Structures are given as structure tokens and as C-alpha cells.
Short mmCIF file of C-alpha atoms in Angstrom, two decimals:
data_model
loop_
_atom_site.label_atom_id
_atom_site.label_comp_id
_atom_site.label_asym_id
_atom_site.label_seq_id
_atom_site.Cartn_x
_atom_site.Cartn_y
_atom_site.Cartn_z
CA GLN A 118 16.68 24.27 -6.56
CA VAL A 119 12.36 24.97 -7.22
CA ARG A 120 11.85 28.02 -7.86
CA ARG A 121 8.51 29.49 -5.84
CA GLY A 122 4.71 29.10 -8.57
CA THR A 123 6.64 26.77 -10.90
CA ILE A 124 5.47 22.83 -11.29
CA HIS A 125 8.77 20.87 -11.62
CA ALA A 126 8.96 17.86 -12.36
CA LEU A 127 11.82 15.29 -11.48
CA ILE A 128 12.09 12.56 -13.51
CA GLY A 129 14.06 9.38 -14.31
CA PRO A 130 13.79 5.22 -14.34
CA ASN A 131 12.61 2.68 -11.78
CA GLY A 132 16.29 3.61 -9.14
CA ALA A 133 17.00 6.96 -10.00
CA GLY A 134 15.93 8.54 -6.58
CA LYS A 135 12.87 10.35 -7.25
CA SER A 136 10.76 9.33 -3.89
CA THR A 137 14.24 9.34 -2.54
CA VAL A 138 14.18 13.38 -2.53
CA PHE A 139 10.30 13.10 -1.86
CA ASN A 140 11.84 11.35 1.50
CA LEU A 141 13.88 13.10 2.39
CA LEU A 142 11.98 16.89 2.01
CA THR A 143 9.45 15.43 4.62
CA LYS A 144 11.30 13.86 6.96
CA PHE A 145 10.40 10.06 6.15
CA LEU A 146 14.40 10.16 5.50
CA THR A 147 17.12 11.34 7.35
CA PRO A 148 19.67 13.39 4.95
CA THR A 149 23.18 10.93 5.87
CA ARG A 150 25.17 15.30 4.59
CA GLY A 151 24.21 18.37 2.79
CA GLN A 152 21.33 20.75 3.66
CA ILE A 153 17.86 21.28 2.41
CA LEU A 154 16.61 25.03 2.88
CA TYR A 155 13.22 26.06 2.18
CA LYS A 156 12.71 30.03 1.59
CA GLY A 157 16.12 30.36 3.21
CA LYS A 158 16.03 28.71 5.91
CA ASP A 159 17.90 25.07 6.80
CA ILE A 160 14.99 22.84 7.45
CA THR A 161 17.20 19.73 6.82
CA ARG A 162 16.73 18.25 10.77
CA THR A 163 12.31 19.66 10.89
CA LYS A 164 10.51 16.85 11.98
CA PRO A 165 7.65 15.54 9.37
CA ALA A 166 4.71 17.16 11.02
CA GLU A 167 6.95 20.99 10.92
CA ILE A 168 7.18 20.71 7.92
CA ALA A 169 3.58 20.39 7.26
CA LEU A 170 2.65 23.29 9.22
CA MET A 171 5.09 25.25 6.91
CA GLY A 172 3.40 24.41 3.74
CA LEU A 173 5.26 21.50 2.19
CA VAL A 174 2.73 18.71 1.60
CA ARG A 175 3.14 15.32 -0.06
CA SER A 176 0.18 13.51 -1.53
CA PHE A 177 0.94 9.81 -1.63
CA GLN A 178 1.61 7.82 -4.38
CA ILE A 179 -0.85 5.08 -3.09
CA SER A 180 -3.87 7.26 -3.42
CA ALA A 181 -4.84 7.45 0.92
CA VAL A 182 -8.46 8.69 1.04
CA PHE A 183 -10.98 6.70 3.58
CA PRO A 184 -13.03 4.74 1.66
CA HIS A 185 -15.41 4.41 3.49
CA LEU A 186 -16.50 8.19 4.29
CA THR A 187 -18.02 10.47 1.64
CA VAL A 188 -15.95 12.87 -0.26
CA LEU A 189 -17.44 16.22 1.48
CA GLU A 190 -17.09 13.79 4.64
CA ASN A 191 -13.16 13.28 3.50
CA VAL A 192 -12.36 16.44 2.85
CA ARG A 193 -13.97 18.36 6.44
CA VAL A 194 -11.09 15.55 8.19
CA ALA A 195 -7.95 17.03 5.85
CA LEU A 196 -9.86 20.30 7.03
CA GLN A 197 -9.79 20.03 10.25
CA ARG A 198 -5.84 18.40 10.97
CA PRO A 199 -4.24 21.54 11.17
CA LEU A 200 -6.88 22.85 13.75
CA GLY A 201 -5.60 19.96 16.13
CA THR A 202 -8.42 16.85 15.47
CA SER A 203 -10.44 15.15 12.96
CA PHE A 204 -13.54 14.90 16.01
CA HIS A 205 -16.19 17.30 15.26
CA PHE A 206 -17.96 16.82 18.23
CA TRP A 207 -15.10 18.83 19.11
CA LYS A 208 -15.95 22.42 17.06
CA SER A 209 -18.98 24.33 17.51
CA GLU A 210 -21.65 25.08 15.40
CA SER A 211 -19.73 28.36 13.15
CA THR A 212 -16.67 26.63 13.07
CA LEU A 213 -18.43 23.43 11.34
CA HIS A 214 -19.90 25.37 9.53
CA SER A 215 -17.20 27.34 7.75
CA LEU A 216 -15.04 23.43 7.70
CA HIS A 217 -18.46 21.73 5.20
CA GLN A 218 -18.74 25.49 3.55
CA ARG A 219 -14.29 24.65 2.85
CA ALA A 220 -15.15 21.91 1.60
CA LEU A 221 -17.68 22.25 -1.01
CA GLU A 222 -15.27 25.21 -2.25
CA LEU A 223 -11.74 22.13 -2.61
CA ILE A 224 -14.86 20.46 -3.71
CA GLU A 225 -15.95 22.39 -6.28
CA ASP A 226 -12.70 22.90 -7.80
CA VAL A 227 -11.24 20.03 -8.56
CA ASN A 228 -14.40 19.25 -10.21
CA LEU A 229 -16.03 17.03 -7.54
CA SER A 230 -19.11 18.23 -6.48
CA PRO A 231 -21.33 15.66 -8.09
CA TRP A 232 -19.82 13.88 -6.33
CA ALA A 233 -20.06 15.01 -3.26
CA HIS A 234 -21.82 12.90 -1.26
CA HIS A 235 -20.89 9.48 -2.58
CA LEU A 236 -18.47 7.44 -0.51
CA ALA A 237 -14.77 7.07 -1.98
CA ALA A 238 -14.54 3.87 -2.54
CA GLU A 239 -17.14 4.41 -5.17
CA LEU A 240 -15.25 6.09 -6.97
CA PRO A 241 -13.45 5.49 -10.56
CA TYR A 242 -9.82 5.82 -9.83
CA GLY A 243 -9.15 9.28 -11.66
CA ARG A 244 -11.55 10.90 -9.47
CA LYS A 245 -9.95 8.67 -6.32
CA ARG A 246 -6.85 10.88 -7.44
CA ALA A 247 -8.85 14.29 -7.70
CA LEU A 248 -10.27 14.08 -3.93
CA GLU A 249 -6.57 13.16 -2.51
CA ILE A 250 -5.57 16.40 -4.44
CA ALA A 251 -8.66 18.12 -2.93
CA THR A 252 -7.50 16.68 0.47
CA THR A 253 -4.25 17.57 0.55
CA LEU A 254 -5.53 21.22 -0.74
CA ALA A 255 -6.98 21.88 1.97
CA LEU A 256 -4.44 21.38 4.42
CA ASP A 257 -3.25 24.96 2.29
CA PRO A 258 0.01 23.68 0.86
CA GLU A 259 2.65 26.93 -0.37
CA VAL A 260 4.55 23.50 -2.24
CA MET A 261 2.41 20.04 -4.04
CA LEU A 262 4.39 17.38 -3.84
CA LEU A 263 2.73 15.19 -5.84
CA ASP A 264 4.26 11.52 -6.31
CA GLU A 265 3.05 9.60 -9.83
CA PRO A 266 -0.33 11.30 -9.59
CA LEU A 267 -1.43 9.81 -13.26
CA ALA A 268 -0.45 6.23 -11.94
CA GLY A 269 -2.88 3.84 -13.10
CA MET A 270 -4.21 6.57 -15.40
CA GLY A 271 -6.66 5.87 -18.16
CA HIS A 272 -6.43 8.45 -21.28
CA GLU A 273 -9.61 10.86 -20.22
CA ASP A 274 -8.27 10.22 -16.05
CA ILE A 275 -5.45 11.62 -17.58
CA GLU A 276 -6.00 14.73 -19.32
CA GLY A 277 -8.46 16.04 -16.45
CA THR A 278 -5.86 15.20 -13.91
CA ALA A 279 -3.65 17.08 -15.70
CA ALA A 280 -5.65 19.50 -16.46
CA LEU A 281 -6.52 19.70 -12.88
CA ILE A 282 -2.90 20.06 -10.89
CA LYS A 283 -1.73 23.23 -13.72
CA ARG A 284 -5.62 24.55 -12.27
CA VAL A 285 -3.83 24.45 -8.43
CA ALA A 286 -1.09 25.06 -9.93
CA ALA A 287 -1.23 28.93 -10.23
CA SER A 288 -1.30 29.88 -6.60
CA ARG A 289 1.45 27.40 -5.29
CA THR A 290 4.72 25.37 -6.78
CA VAL A 291 4.20 22.11 -7.34
CA LEU A 292 7.19 19.68 -7.77
CA MET A 293 6.29 16.09 -9.17
CA VAL A 294 7.23 13.30 -9.29
CA GLU A 295 5.95 11.37 -13.19
CA HIS A 296 6.24 8.75 -15.00
CA ASN A 297 4.14 10.43 -18.42
CA LEU A 298 6.66 12.16 -20.13
CA SER A 299 4.30 14.18 -23.02
CA VAL A 300 2.40 15.04 -19.90
CA VAL A 301 5.43 16.38 -18.01
CA ALA A 302 7.58 18.56 -20.80
CA HIS A 303 3.10 20.01 -21.32
CA LEU A 304 3.24 20.70 -17.66
CA SER A 305 5.98 21.37 -16.58
CA ASP A 306 7.85 24.61 -15.83
CA THR A 307 11.19 22.58 -15.41
CA ILE A 308 12.51 19.60 -16.11
CA THR A 309 15.27 17.56 -13.47
CA VAL A 310 16.65 15.02 -14.90
CA LEU A 311 17.89 12.47 -11.61
CA ARG A 312 20.24 8.30 -12.37
CA ARG A 313 21.15 6.46 -9.78
CA GLY A 314 20.83 9.69 -7.36
CA GLU A 315 22.86 12.56 -9.14
CA ILE A 316 21.22 14.93 -11.79
CA LEU A 317 22.16 14.35 -15.48
CA ALA A 318 19.97 17.43 -16.65
#
């Protein structure tokens, strides 16, 4: 059970079932038994697109951004998804302007303003993860599912990204899979330990 407004970490060795939990929540895997409840509603058979629209959004373990778009363009594409299309020429001038302003706000929220007009491919690894978080925030999630957000980072990037996670969690629920136990201990309100698909603690 994940409490609203908290950071809840899933930890355990490789093969424990952490990513499987995320795949079940986002419907990339179909449960064979049991129920998944979200805000009291049974979502066990709900489709992946509907899950995202309900506010459960996953930030993938491998940084999923468009490398040949700028930071600003990446965030704008993410903002346009809930509107039904990512093609800017279908949008009115006023809609484009509001998307542009909101994209700049999200970029500032994740401390990427100096990089706004850089290609995503040019970003250092830690900045790419910040961009990925910005594109996840663009979908206005109630629950953010962060799959190893600190994977592959150096010490300096870890500190910055951990602080960013803490900041964005202030107004939403975060469920996080992470192997860096010191960061998990520092950030998390609740920690669940998995082993071979079972909860140990």
C-alpha cells in the first residue's frame, strides 16, 4: 500500500520483482491474480493509456528523450501529448504560447534553464535524467513511478537529482525503485523490501 503524498521506495536484489511491480501498475504486464486498487478503484484490467490519463506516469529506467530535439522541444512534445497530438501545426497561436510558457516553467523547475536550447544529445547524463523528469512532470502525474532514477550517475549528479526528486515529490506521490540505499534512506517516507516477488519488510 502506497500512501498519497509520500515517497515510497522499493528495494531488493536483482530479480526481486521491483520492475515487475512497475510493469504491473502500468499494465505492461497483465496480472495473473489479485487486484490493483488506485484511489479505491479497481484498475487491474485498465489499459496502459488509461492508466497514464488517470495520473500514474512512469519515468523509464533508460533515459527516454528525443536526442535530436532541444530540451525545450522535448518538454513541449510531452506537454502536447494529453492534447491528443504532438504536431504543433495543428495548434492555435494561443495554445502554442501557453505550451511554450509551461515548458519553460518545467525546465526551470528541474534547473535546466541554461540548457533549454541545447540538443538533448548534448546534455551530461545527470541533466538527461532531469529532462526525463521534466517530461514526466509535463503529463501532470498524481503518482510518479521512478525506475532507478540515479542509475549510472556520479556523486555530483546523484546529489542534484536526489534534491530534485525531493522537490517534485512535495505535491505528488512518488514510487521509486533505486539501488542507492543511502539516498533511499534519506528521501523515502516508506521503504518496502522485495525478494523473489515477496515482501520481506
